[in-house]
mmCIF file of C-alpha atoms and ligand atoms in Angstrom:
data_model
loop_
_atom_site.group_PDB
_atom_site.id
_atom_site.type_symbol
_atom_site.label_atom_id
_atom_site.label_comp_id
_atom_site.label_asym_id
_atom_site.label_seq_id
_atom_site.Cartn_x
_atom_site.Cartn_y
_atom_site.Cartn_z
ATOM 1 C CA MET L 23 -237.131 -88.471 28.473
ATOM 2 C CA ASN L 24 -240.030 -86.379 27.443
ATOM 3 C CA THR L 25 -242.047 -89.404 26.331
ATOM 4 C CA VAL L 26 -241.389 -91.191 29.605
ATOM 5 C CA ALA L 27 -242.328 -88.172 31.668
ATOM 6 C CA SER L 28 -245.544 -87.634 29.758
ATOM 7 C CA THR L 29 -246.471 -91.316 29.861
ATOM 8 C CA THR L 30 -245.998 -91.233 33.665
ATOM 9 C CA THR L 31 -248.030 -88.046 33.829
ATOM 10 C CA ASN L 32 -250.744 -89.526 31.751
ATOM 11 C CA SER L 33 -250.959 -92.736 33.700
ATOM 12 C CA PHE L 34 -251.140 -90.755 36.902
ATOM 13 C CA GLN L 35 -253.803 -88.561 35.336
ATOM 14 C CA ILE L 36 -255.880 -91.530 34.256
ATOM 15 C CA ALA L 37 -255.540 -93.113 37.709
ATOM 16 C CA ARG L 38 -256.463 -89.854 39.369
ATOM 17 C CA GLU L 39 -259.553 -89.500 37.308
ATOM 18 C CA LYS L 40 -260.532 -92.988 38.187
ATOM 19 C CA LEU L 41 -260.060 -92.066 41.848
ATOM 20 C CA TYR L 42 -262.339 -89.090 41.422
ATOM 21 C CA ARG L 43 -265.059 -91.242 39.840
ATOM 22 C CA ASP L 44 -264.743 -93.903 42.494
ATOM 23 C CA ILE L 45 -265.104 -91.467 45.399
ATOM 24 C CA ASP L 46 -267.847 -89.477 43.739
ATOM 25 C CA SER L 47 -270.699 -91.693 44.981
ATOM 26 C CA LEU L 48 -269.426 -91.175 48.510
ATOM 27 C CA ASN L 49 -269.826 -87.369 48.066
ATOM 28 C CA LEU L 50 -266.125 -86.924 48.126
ATOM 29 C CA THR L 51 -264.067 -84.664 45.823
ATOM 30 C CA PRO L 52 -260.346 -83.776 45.703
ATOM 31 C CA LEU L 53 -259.401 -80.371 47.045
ATOM 32 C CA TRP L 54 -256.267 -80.065 44.913
ATOM 33 C CA GLU L 55 -258.338 -79.720 41.715
ATOM 34 C CA VAL L 56 -260.205 -76.647 43.096
ATOM 35 C CA LEU L 57 -257.828 -75.158 45.743
ATOM 36 C CA HIS L 58 -256.731 -72.171 43.620
ATOM 37 C CA ASN L 59 -260.378 -71.167 43.157
ATOM 38 C CA LEU L 60 -261.300 -71.688 46.778
ATOM 39 C CA VAL L 61 -258.422 -69.667 48.098
ATOM 40 C CA PRO L 62 -257.647 -67.070 45.460
ATOM 41 C CA VAL L 63 -254.516 -64.965 45.633
ATOM 42 C CA HIS L 64 -256.779 -61.898 45.529
ATOM 43 C CA PRO L 65 -260.552 -61.443 45.066
ATOM 44 C CA LYS L 66 -261.750 -62.345 41.554
ATOM 45 C CA SER L 67 -265.435 -61.519 41.571
ATOM 46 C CA PRO L 68 -267.652 -63.063 38.874
ATOM 47 C CA CYS L 69 -269.642 -59.786 39.190
ATOM 48 C CA LEU L 70 -269.113 -57.121 36.554
ATOM 49 C CA PRO L 71 -269.246 -53.379 36.788
ATOM 50 C CA ALA L 72 -272.589 -52.167 35.443
ATOM 51 C CA LEU L 73 -274.588 -48.992 34.986
ATOM 52 C CA TRP L 74 -278.388 -48.700 34.865
ATOM 53 C CA ARG L 75 -279.364 -45.446 33.255
ATOM 54 C CA TYR L 76 -282.530 -44.123 34.800
ATOM 55 C CA GLU L 77 -283.836 -42.722 31.521
ATOM 56 C CA GLN L 78 -283.633 -46.246 30.067
ATOM 57 C CA VAL L 79 -285.076 -48.021 33.148
ATOM 58 C CA ARG L 80 -287.900 -45.650 34.020
ATOM 59 C CA PRO L 81 -290.164 -46.360 31.016
ATOM 60 C CA TYR L 82 -290.104 -50.063 31.851
ATOM 61 C CA LEU L 83 -290.810 -49.436 35.513
ATOM 62 C CA MET L 84 -293.852 -47.364 34.444
ATOM 63 C CA ARG L 85 -294.929 -50.109 32.066
ATOM 64 C CA ALA L 86 -294.785 -52.550 34.968
ATOM 65 C CA GLY L 87 -296.989 -50.051 36.780
ATOM 66 C CA GLU L 88 -299.640 -50.503 34.067
ATOM 67 C CA LEU L 89 -299.443 -54.294 34.148
ATOM 68 C CA ILE L 90 -299.434 -55.192 37.875
ATOM 69 C CA THR L 91 -300.591 -53.346 40.963
ATOM 70 C CA ALA L 92 -298.338 -52.869 43.977
ATOM 71 C CA GLU L 93 -300.736 -55.051 45.941
ATOM 72 C CA GLU L 94 -300.710 -57.945 43.513
ATOM 73 C CA ALA L 95 -296.956 -57.789 43.145
ATOM 74 C CA VAL L 96 -296.573 -57.331 46.941
ATOM 75 C CA ARG L 97 -293.465 -55.314 46.013
ATOM 76 C CA ARG L 98 -293.441 -53.917 42.436
ATOM 77 C CA VAL L 99 -289.715 -53.918 41.851
ATOM 78 C CA LEU L 100 -287.386 -54.339 38.868
ATOM 79 C CA ILE L 101 -284.329 -56.089 40.231
ATOM 80 C CA LEU L 102 -280.888 -54.694 39.228
ATOM 81 C CA GLU L 103 -279.187 -57.937 38.319
ATOM 82 C CA ASN L 104 -275.434 -58.087 37.984
ATOM 83 C CA PRO L 105 -274.699 -59.054 34.401
ATOM 84 C CA GLY L 106 -271.952 -61.436 35.593
ATOM 85 C CA ILE L 107 -274.333 -63.470 37.734
ATOM 86 C CA ARG L 108 -277.709 -63.246 35.918
ATOM 87 C CA GLY L 109 -280.533 -65.275 37.406
ATOM 88 C CA LYS L 110 -279.394 -64.843 41.015
ATOM 89 C CA SER L 111 -281.498 -61.760 41.796
ATOM 90 C CA SER L 112 -278.336 -60.135 43.080
ATOM 91 C CA ILE L 113 -276.329 -57.029 42.250
ATOM 92 C CA THR L 114 -273.218 -58.402 44.021
ATOM 93 C CA GLN L 115 -272.582 -61.801 45.575
ATOM 94 C CA ALA L 116 -273.717 -60.396 48.957
ATOM 95 C CA LEU L 117 -276.331 -57.738 48.090
ATOM 96 C CA TYR L 118 -279.645 -57.323 46.401
ATOM 97 C CA ALA L 119 -280.813 -54.080 44.746
ATOM 98 C CA GLY L 120 -283.970 -53.122 42.939
ATOM 99 C CA LEU L 121 -286.026 -50.089 41.916
ATOM 100 C CA GLN L 122 -289.517 -50.080 43.509
ATOM 101 C CA LEU L 123 -292.447 -48.088 42.117
ATOM 102 C CA ILE L 124 -295.573 -47.029 44.031
ATOM 103 C CA LEU L 125 -298.269 -45.227 42.100
ATOM 104 C CA PRO L 126 -300.832 -42.740 43.565
ATOM 105 C CA GLY L 127 -303.316 -44.517 45.769
ATOM 106 C CA GLU L 128 -301.413 -47.744 46.026
ATOM 107 C CA VAL L 129 -300.337 -49.792 49.020
ATOM 108 C CA ALA L 130 -297.528 -52.373 49.270
ATOM 109 C CA PRO L 131 -298.968 -54.635 52.005
ATOM 110 C CA SER L 132 -297.437 -55.095 55.397
ATOM 111 C CA HIS L 133 -295.010 -57.954 55.911
ATOM 112 C CA ARG L 134 -291.793 -58.658 57.749
ATOM 113 C CA HIS L 135 -288.679 -60.755 57.168
ATOM 114 C CA THR L 136 -285.307 -61.386 58.646
ATOM 115 C CA GLN L 137 -283.576 -59.651 55.711
ATOM 116 C CA SER L 138 -282.733 -56.040 56.409
ATOM 117 C CA ALA L 139 -283.726 -53.416 53.837
ATOM 118 C CA LEU L 140 -282.703 -49.879 53.039
ATOM 119 C CA ARG L 141 -284.624 -47.480 50.792
ATOM 120 C CA PHE L 142 -282.996 -44.655 48.967
ATOM 121 C CA ILE L 143 -285.561 -42.303 47.440
ATOM 122 C CA VAL L 144 -284.941 -41.644 43.765
ATOM 123 C CA GLU L 145 -288.040 -39.914 42.369
ATOM 124 C CA GLY L 146 -291.195 -38.362 43.808
ATOM 125 C CA SER L 147 -292.142 -36.887 47.186
ATOM 126 C CA GLY L 148 -294.723 -37.786 49.669
ATOM 127 C CA ALA L 149 -295.099 -41.582 49.683
ATOM 128 C CA PHE L 150 -294.698 -43.136 53.071
ATOM 129 C CA THR L 151 -293.157 -46.187 54.577
ATOM 130 C CA ALA L 152 -294.277 -47.426 57.927
ATOM 131 C CA VAL L 153 -292.041 -49.343 60.303
ATOM 132 C CA ASN L 154 -293.042 -50.673 63.669
ATOM 133 C CA GLY L 155 -296.109 -48.385 64.008
ATOM 134 C CA GLU L 156 -294.514 -45.181 62.738
ATOM 135 C CA ARG L 157 -294.673 -43.613 59.303
ATOM 136 C CA THR L 158 -292.039 -41.613 57.603
ATOM 137 C CA THR L 159 -292.592 -39.482 54.485
ATOM 138 C CA MET L 160 -290.226 -40.076 51.619
ATOM 139 C CA LYS L 161 -288.373 -37.315 49.826
ATOM 140 C CA PRO L 162 -285.656 -37.715 47.155
ATOM 141 C CA GLY L 163 -282.268 -38.377 48.708
ATOM 142 C CA ASP L 164 -283.692 -39.696 52.003
ATOM 143 C CA PHE L 165 -282.150 -42.900 53.340
ATOM 144 C CA ILE L 166 -284.724 -45.033 55.126
ATOM 145 C CA ILE L 167 -284.205 -48.272 56.991
ATOM 146 C CA THR L 168 -286.469 -51.268 57.504
ATOM 147 C CA PRO L 169 -284.777 -53.206 60.296
ATOM 148 C CA SER L 170 -284.783 -57.044 60.289
ATOM 149 C CA TRP L 171 -288.127 -58.587 61.376
ATOM 150 C CA THR L 172 -290.070 -55.331 61.604
ATOM 151 C CA TRP L 173 -293.467 -54.960 60.037
ATOM 152 C CA HIS L 174 -293.362 -52.612 57.044
ATOM 153 C CA ASP L 175 -295.759 -51.411 54.454
ATOM 154 C CA HIS L 176 -295.415 -48.620 51.857
ATOM 155 C CA GLY L 177 -298.121 -46.415 50.440
ATOM 156 C CA ASN L 178 -298.614 -43.459 48.096
ATOM 157 C CA GLU L 179 -301.274 -40.909 49.030
ATOM 158 C CA VAL L 180 -299.918 -38.177 46.748
ATOM 159 C CA GLN L 181 -300.454 -37.520 43.061
ATOM 160 C CA GLU L 182 -297.123 -38.588 41.579
ATOM 161 C CA PRO L 183 -295.312 -41.863 41.137
ATOM 162 C CA VAL L 184 -292.636 -42.541 43.749
ATOM 163 C CA VAL L 185 -289.570 -44.640 42.994
ATOM 164 C CA TRP L 186 -286.833 -45.732 45.386
ATOM 165 C CA LEU L 187 -283.797 -48.004 45.426
ATOM 166 C CA ASP L 188 -284.209 -51.015 47.609
ATOM 167 C CA GLY L 189 -281.011 -52.444 49.037
ATOM 168 C CA LEU L 190 -281.337 -55.747 50.942
ATOM 169 C CA ASP L 191 -279.001 -58.369 52.400
ATOM 170 C CA ILE L 192 -281.042 -61.148 50.740
ATOM 171 C CA PRO L 193 -277.970 -63.036 49.377
ATOM 172 C CA ILE L 194 -276.224 -62.959 52.790
ATOM 173 C CA VAL L 195 -279.284 -64.276 54.632
ATOM 174 C CA GLY L 196 -279.768 -66.837 51.806
ATOM 175 C CA LEU L 197 -276.148 -67.952 52.165
ATOM 176 C CA LEU L 198 -276.795 -68.622 55.816
ATOM 177 C CA ASP L 199 -280.221 -70.248 55.141
ATOM 178 C CA ALA L 200 -281.576 -68.065 57.902
ATOM 179 C CA GLY L 201 -284.588 -66.367 56.226
ATOM 180 C CA PHE L 202 -288.037 -66.195 57.746
ATOM 181 C CA ALA L 203 -290.985 -64.091 56.498
ATOM 182 C CA GLN L 204 -294.576 -63.375 57.534
ATOM 183 C CA ASN L 205 -297.475 -61.502 56.004
ATOM 184 C CA ASN L 206 -299.347 -59.178 58.324
ATOM 185 C CA PRO L 207 -303.130 -59.767 58.388
ATOM 186 C CA GLU L 208 -303.403 -55.934 58.572
ATOM 187 C CA LYS L 209 -302.612 -54.711 55.010
ATOM 188 C CA THR L 210 -301.609 -51.346 56.432
ATOM 189 C CA GLN L 211 -300.228 -51.584 59.903
ATOM 190 C CA ALA L 212 -301.835 -49.699 62.765
ATOM 191 C CA LEU L 213 -299.847 -46.593 63.752
ATOM 192 C CA LYS L 214 -298.629 -46.353 67.375
ATOM 193 C CA ASN L 215 -296.265 -43.379 67.169
ATOM 194 C CA GLN L 216 -296.543 -39.990 65.613
ATOM 195 C CA GLU L 217 -294.454 -39.321 62.553
ATOM 196 C CA GLY L 218 -291.109 -37.827 63.551
ATOM 197 C CA SER L 219 -291.051 -39.321 67.043
ATOM 198 C CA SER L 220 -288.078 -41.628 66.435
ATOM 199 C CA PHE L 221 -286.199 -38.820 64.791
ATOM 200 C CA ALA L 222 -286.852 -36.582 67.783
ATOM 201 C CA ARG L 223 -285.467 -39.296 70.119
ATOM 202 C CA TYR L 224 -282.440 -40.247 68.066
ATOM 203 C CA GLY L 225 -281.901 -37.795 65.234
ATOM 204 C CA TYR L 226 -280.295 -34.826 66.949
ATOM 205 C CA ASN L 227 -277.086 -36.205 68.476
ATOM 206 C CA MET L 228 -279.070 -36.971 71.610
ATOM 207 C CA VAL L 229 -280.641 -40.201 72.736
ATOM 208 C CA PRO L 230 -283.061 -41.140 75.518
ATOM 209 C CA VAL L 231 -281.594 -41.394 78.940
ATOM 210 C CA ARG L 232 -283.182 -44.725 79.703
ATOM 211 C CA GLY L 233 -284.039 -47.829 77.767
ATOM 212 C CA GLU L 234 -282.502 -49.651 74.861
ATOM 213 C CA GLY L 235 -282.950 -48.949 71.211
ATOM 214 C CA PRO L 236 -286.024 -50.420 69.616
ATOM 215 C CA PHE L 237 -284.347 -52.367 66.832
ATOM 216 C CA GLY L 238 -281.545 -54.488 68.294
ATOM 217 C CA LYS L 239 -278.490 -54.290 66.085
ATOM 218 C CA THR L 240 -280.096 -51.715 63.721
ATOM 219 C CA SER L 241 -280.115 -47.980 64.056
ATOM 220 C CA PRO L 242 -283.172 -46.563 65.877
ATOM 221 C CA ILE L 243 -283.308 -43.762 63.304
ATOM 222 C CA PHE L 244 -285.256 -45.140 60.443
ATOM 223 C CA SER L 245 -285.133 -42.125 58.166
ATOM 224 C CA TYR L 246 -282.056 -40.070 57.500
ATOM 225 C CA PRO L 247 -283.379 -37.029 55.596
ATOM 226 C CA TYR L 248 -281.422 -35.765 52.589
ATOM 227 C CA GLU L 249 -281.620 -32.110 53.634
ATOM 228 C CA ARG L 250 -279.390 -32.960 56.660
ATOM 229 C CA SER L 251 -276.850 -35.122 54.784
ATOM 230 C CA ARG L 252 -276.703 -32.565 52.022
ATOM 231 C CA GLU L 253 -276.135 -29.741 54.394
ATOM 232 C CA ALA L 254 -273.292 -31.632 56.153
ATOM 233 C CA LEU L 255 -271.498 -32.208 52.872
ATOM 234 C CA HIS L 256 -271.905 -28.610 51.685
ATOM 235 C CA GLN L 257 -270.598 -27.332 55.034
ATOM 236 C CA LEU L 258 -267.641 -29.715 54.817
ATOM 237 C CA GLU L 259 -266.836 -28.382 51.416
ATOM 238 C CA GLN L 260 -266.609 -24.835 52.900
ATOM 239 C CA CYS L 261 -264.291 -25.772 55.721
ATOM 240 C CA GLU L 262 -262.253 -28.882 54.947
ATOM 241 C CA ALA L 263 -259.699 -29.995 52.367
ATOM 242 C CA LEU L 264 -261.090 -32.613 50.076
ATOM 243 C CA ASP L 265 -259.902 -36.157 49.957
ATOM 244 C CA ASP L 266 -258.062 -36.927 46.736
ATOM 245 C CA TRP L 267 -259.919 -40.258 46.308
ATOM 246 C CA ASP L 268 -263.432 -39.649 47.713
ATOM 247 C CA GLY L 269 -263.985 -35.892 47.528
ATOM 248 C CA PHE L 270 -266.120 -35.268 50.635
ATOM 249 C CA LYS L 271 -267.535 -38.559 51.912
ATOM 250 C CA LEU L 272 -269.335 -39.407 55.126
ATOM 251 C CA ARG L 273 -270.773 -42.620 56.444
ATOM 252 C CA TYR L 274 -274.128 -42.858 58.073
ATOM 253 C CA VAL L 275 -274.108 -43.999 61.751
ATOM 254 C CA ASN L 276 -276.208 -45.777 64.321
ATOM 255 C CA PRO L 277 -276.279 -43.028 67.015
ATOM 256 C CA LEU L 278 -276.426 -45.681 69.772
ATOM 257 C CA THR L 279 -273.182 -47.333 68.712
ATOM 258 C CA GLY L 280 -271.302 -45.047 66.326
ATOM 259 C CA GLY L 281 -271.227 -48.111 64.032
ATOM 260 C CA TYR L 282 -272.981 -48.777 60.799
ATOM 261 C CA PRO L 283 -276.777 -48.177 60.713
ATOM 262 C CA MET L 284 -277.463 -51.847 59.818
ATOM 263 C CA PRO L 285 -275.635 -55.025 60.755
ATOM 264 C CA THR L 286 -275.028 -56.104 57.232
ATOM 265 C CA MET L 287 -274.958 -52.901 55.152
ATOM 266 C CA ALA L 288 -272.892 -49.684 55.336
ATOM 267 C CA THR L 289 -274.229 -46.530 53.720
ATOM 268 C CA PHE L 290 -272.343 -43.466 52.551
ATOM 269 C CA MET L 291 -273.020 -40.107 50.990
ATOM 270 C CA GLN L 292 -270.321 -38.222 49.137
ATOM 271 C CA ARG L 293 -269.971 -34.938 47.306
ATOM 272 C CA LEU L 294 -267.540 -34.528 44.400
ATOM 273 C CA PRO L 295 -266.953 -30.793 44.042
ATOM 274 C CA ALA L 296 -267.005 -29.162 40.564
ATOM 275 C CA GLY L 297 -263.892 -30.009 38.609
ATOM 276 C CA PHE L 298 -263.061 -33.110 40.773
ATOM 277 C CA SER L 299 -260.784 -35.659 39.245
ATOM 278 C CA GLY L 300 -260.222 -38.394 41.809
ATOM 279 C CA LYS L 301 -257.478 -40.941 42.243
ATOM 280 C CA ALA L 302 -258.155 -44.634 41.986
ATOM 281 C CA SER L 303 -258.854 -46.952 44.928
ATOM 282 C CA ARG L 304 -260.172 -50.407 45.460
ATOM 283 C CA GLN L 305 -261.897 -52.177 48.284
ATOM 284 C CA THR L 306 -263.065 -55.697 49.148
ATOM 285 C CA ASP L 307 -266.609 -54.540 49.722
ATOM 286 C CA SER L 308 -268.510 -54.300 46.473
ATOM 287 C CA ALA L 309 -270.603 -51.133 46.421
ATOM 288 C CA VAL L 310 -273.864 -49.971 44.798
ATOM 289 C CA TYR L 311 -274.172 -46.301 43.882
ATOM 290 C CA SER L 312 -277.187 -44.093 43.419
ATOM 291 C CA VAL L 313 -276.464 -40.732 41.778
ATOM 292 C CA VAL L 314 -278.403 -38.063 43.712
ATOM 293 C CA GLU L 315 -277.497 -34.807 41.955
ATOM 294 C CA GLY L 316 -275.202 -33.732 39.195
ATOM 295 C CA SER L 317 -273.231 -35.909 36.827
ATOM 296 C CA GLY L 318 -269.779 -37.378 36.423
ATOM 297 C CA SER L 319 -267.833 -40.359 35.199
ATOM 298 C CA ALA L 320 -266.457 -43.609 36.593
ATOM 299 C CA VAL L 321 -263.399 -45.495 35.417
ATOM 300 C CA MET L 322 -262.990 -49.064 36.793
ATOM 301 C CA THR L 323 -259.921 -51.204 36.418
ATOM 302 C CA TYR L 324 -259.214 -54.863 37.198
ATOM 303 C CA ALA L 325 -256.346 -55.987 39.495
ATOM 304 C CA ASP L 326 -254.237 -56.952 36.397
ATOM 305 C CA GLY L 327 -254.557 -53.415 34.999
ATOM 306 C CA ALA L 328 -257.121 -54.267 32.348
ATOM 307 C CA GLU L 329 -259.995 -51.784 31.914
ATOM 308 C CA ALA L 330 -263.190 -53.045 33.518
ATOM 309 C CA ALA L 331 -265.568 -50.199 32.631
ATOM 310 C CA GLN L 332 -265.759 -46.559 31.769
ATOM 311 C CA PHE L 333 -269.018 -44.626 31.718
ATOM 312 C CA GLN L 334 -270.713 -41.295 32.323
ATOM 313 C CA PHE L 335 -273.455 -41.116 34.940
ATOM 314 C CA THR L 336 -276.151 -38.587 35.729
ATOM 315 C CA ALA L 337 -278.739 -37.965 38.470
ATOM 316 C CA ARG L 338 -280.926 -41.057 39.264
ATOM 317 C CA ASP L 339 -278.517 -43.506 37.510
ATOM 318 C CA HIS L 340 -277.282 -46.556 39.458
ATOM 319 C CA PHE L 341 -274.004 -48.406 39.163
ATOM 320 C CA VAL L 342 -272.123 -51.232 40.881
ATOM 321 C CA VAL L 343 -268.446 -51.506 41.652
ATOM 322 C CA PRO L 344 -267.388 -55.160 42.282
ATOM 323 C CA SER L 345 -264.930 -56.168 44.925
ATOM 324 C CA TRP L 346 -261.280 -55.328 44.281
ATOM 325 C CA VAL L 347 -262.043 -53.473 41.036
ATOM 326 C CA SER L 348 -260.484 -50.034 41.329
ATOM 327 C CA LEU L 349 -262.717 -47.016 41.002
ATOM 328 C CA GLN L 350 -261.798 -43.543 39.863
ATOM 329 C CA LEU L 351 -264.512 -40.844 39.972
ATOM 330 C CA LYS L 352 -264.581 -37.567 38.132
ATOM 331 C CA SER L 353 -267.131 -34.780 37.901
ATOM 332 C CA ASP L 354 -266.935 -31.460 36.053
ATOM 333 C CA PRO L 355 -270.167 -29.871 37.284
ATOM 334 C CA GLY L 356 -269.980 -31.539 40.773
ATOM 335 C CA CYS L 357 -272.237 -34.340 42.023
ATOM 336 C CA VAL L 358 -273.646 -36.110 45.084
ATOM 337 C CA LEU L 359 -273.500 -39.915 45.331
ATOM 338 C CA PHE L 360 -275.174 -42.266 47.793
ATOM 339 C CA SER L 361 -273.713 -45.749 48.115
ATOM 340 C CA PHE L 362 -274.084 -48.932 50.146
ATOM 341 C CA SER L 363 -271.956 -51.992 50.631
ATOM 342 C CA ASP L 364 -271.450 -55.143 52.676
ATOM 343 C CA ARG L 365 -268.625 -53.609 54.730
ATOM 344 C CA PRO L 366 -270.057 -54.366 58.241
ATOM 345 C CA VAL L 367 -269.973 -58.086 57.461
ATOM 346 C CA GLN L 368 -266.364 -57.865 56.293
ATOM 347 C CA ASP L 369 -265.490 -55.732 59.352
ATOM 348 C CA ALA L 370 -267.099 -58.374 61.625
ATOM 349 C CA LEU L 371 -264.836 -60.939 59.974
ATOM 350 C CA GLY L 372 -261.828 -58.660 60.168
ATOM 351 C CA ILE L 373 -261.196 -58.982 56.384
ATOM 352 C CA HIS L 374 -262.118 -55.649 54.874
ATOM 353 C CA GLN L 375 -259.275 -54.170 52.824
ATOM 354 C CA GLU L 376 -258.882 -50.912 51.002
ATOM 355 C CA GLU L 377 -256.019 -49.889 48.791
ATOM 356 C CA ARG L 378 -255.572 -46.315 47.654
ATOM 357 C CA LEU L 379 -253.653 -46.171 44.435
ATOM 358 C CA SER L 380 -251.926 -42.987 43.445
HETATM 359 O O1 GTQ H 16 -290.066 -53.629 50.414
HETATM 360 O O2 GTQ H 16 -290.131 -55.324 51.721
HETATM 361 O O3 GTQ H 16 -287.043 -54.954 46.711
HETATM 362 O O4 GTQ H 16 -289.280 -57.588 50.908
HETATM 363 C C1 GTQ H 16 -287.399 -57.000 47.878
HETATM 364 C C2 GTQ H 16 -287.972 -57.655 49.010
HETATM 365 C C3 GTQ H 16 -288.376 -54.940 48.644
HETATM 366 C C4 GTQ H 16 -289.754 -54.792 50.683
HETATM 367 C C5 GTQ H 16 -287.635 -55.647 47.759
HETATM 368 C C6 GTQ H 16 -288.738 -56.959 49.863
HETATM 369 C C7 GTQ H 16 -289.003 -55.614 49.733
#
């Protein structure tokens, strides 16, 4: 019986493989060989959890600073590449992240592209980024937006190096083959608006009575200063019970819509109070974290219960939590974490899922 069954199986197998070879030149391929990968039972990301310790990364960033100018590099950035998908310039399948350095006196020349960018300031105060004719000064913990297709240049007119985390939707725009880019003949764009004018218009829970926002689907606030987000979280801690999974966590908003500040990327800031030992949860949006203050630890677990990662983090470290890997955060001294993810895209598709494990 067995022999007959396996002979039949083998002859089918041989005939099937011949079929695959015969249809190959017509650019045809059988679905049934790949269906389980195309339509997984649950997300199985090729991305791995990873941590970039700032004390390890910083010396190399400074070495890059000695070897290439911001102007020659256009953007002097060390890309945070996910170890599971090396060579793709991506930190998750959907997102790009890198650490950008601008040294005193340098300019990163003006250009624009359809990819949206966020900046989260990691070290140094007083560099600027200019968007659409307005400058904003960068301070650690500030979250700054470069909306799609807006001219932007960065510069450092202070005496210290300035480093920030760049988060871009490069892989998403690449997936759609929808990228355009242009260099501005003006290296540093002409300023049209006084610094602070867009914050005055949109940053105080008030918005202009007439007219539409300047950036289409992107928030008209292009800098969300840390002092405000920090204050909000500290106040929350005084007056509200903490969430067992997140501690105190808020999401940044586009004041014109109440939605996410950018069409492709959601941003969050959270405070884990001293002694926090969180419960585990997992989400379908992979997230990139920048540690703003304090220190703590992360435990990540795969869907089958296997340990994915366990590490300690401290201020200025960065880490990535892949889709559907559960995350558990702890902090003895307390800490503040910034994070961003591709959640708006998943919300637009109606597929975002979160599971809070006990
Ligand atoms: O600052 O415009 O890290 O265009 C990658 C691509 C930064 C930027 C990056 C970019 C930029």
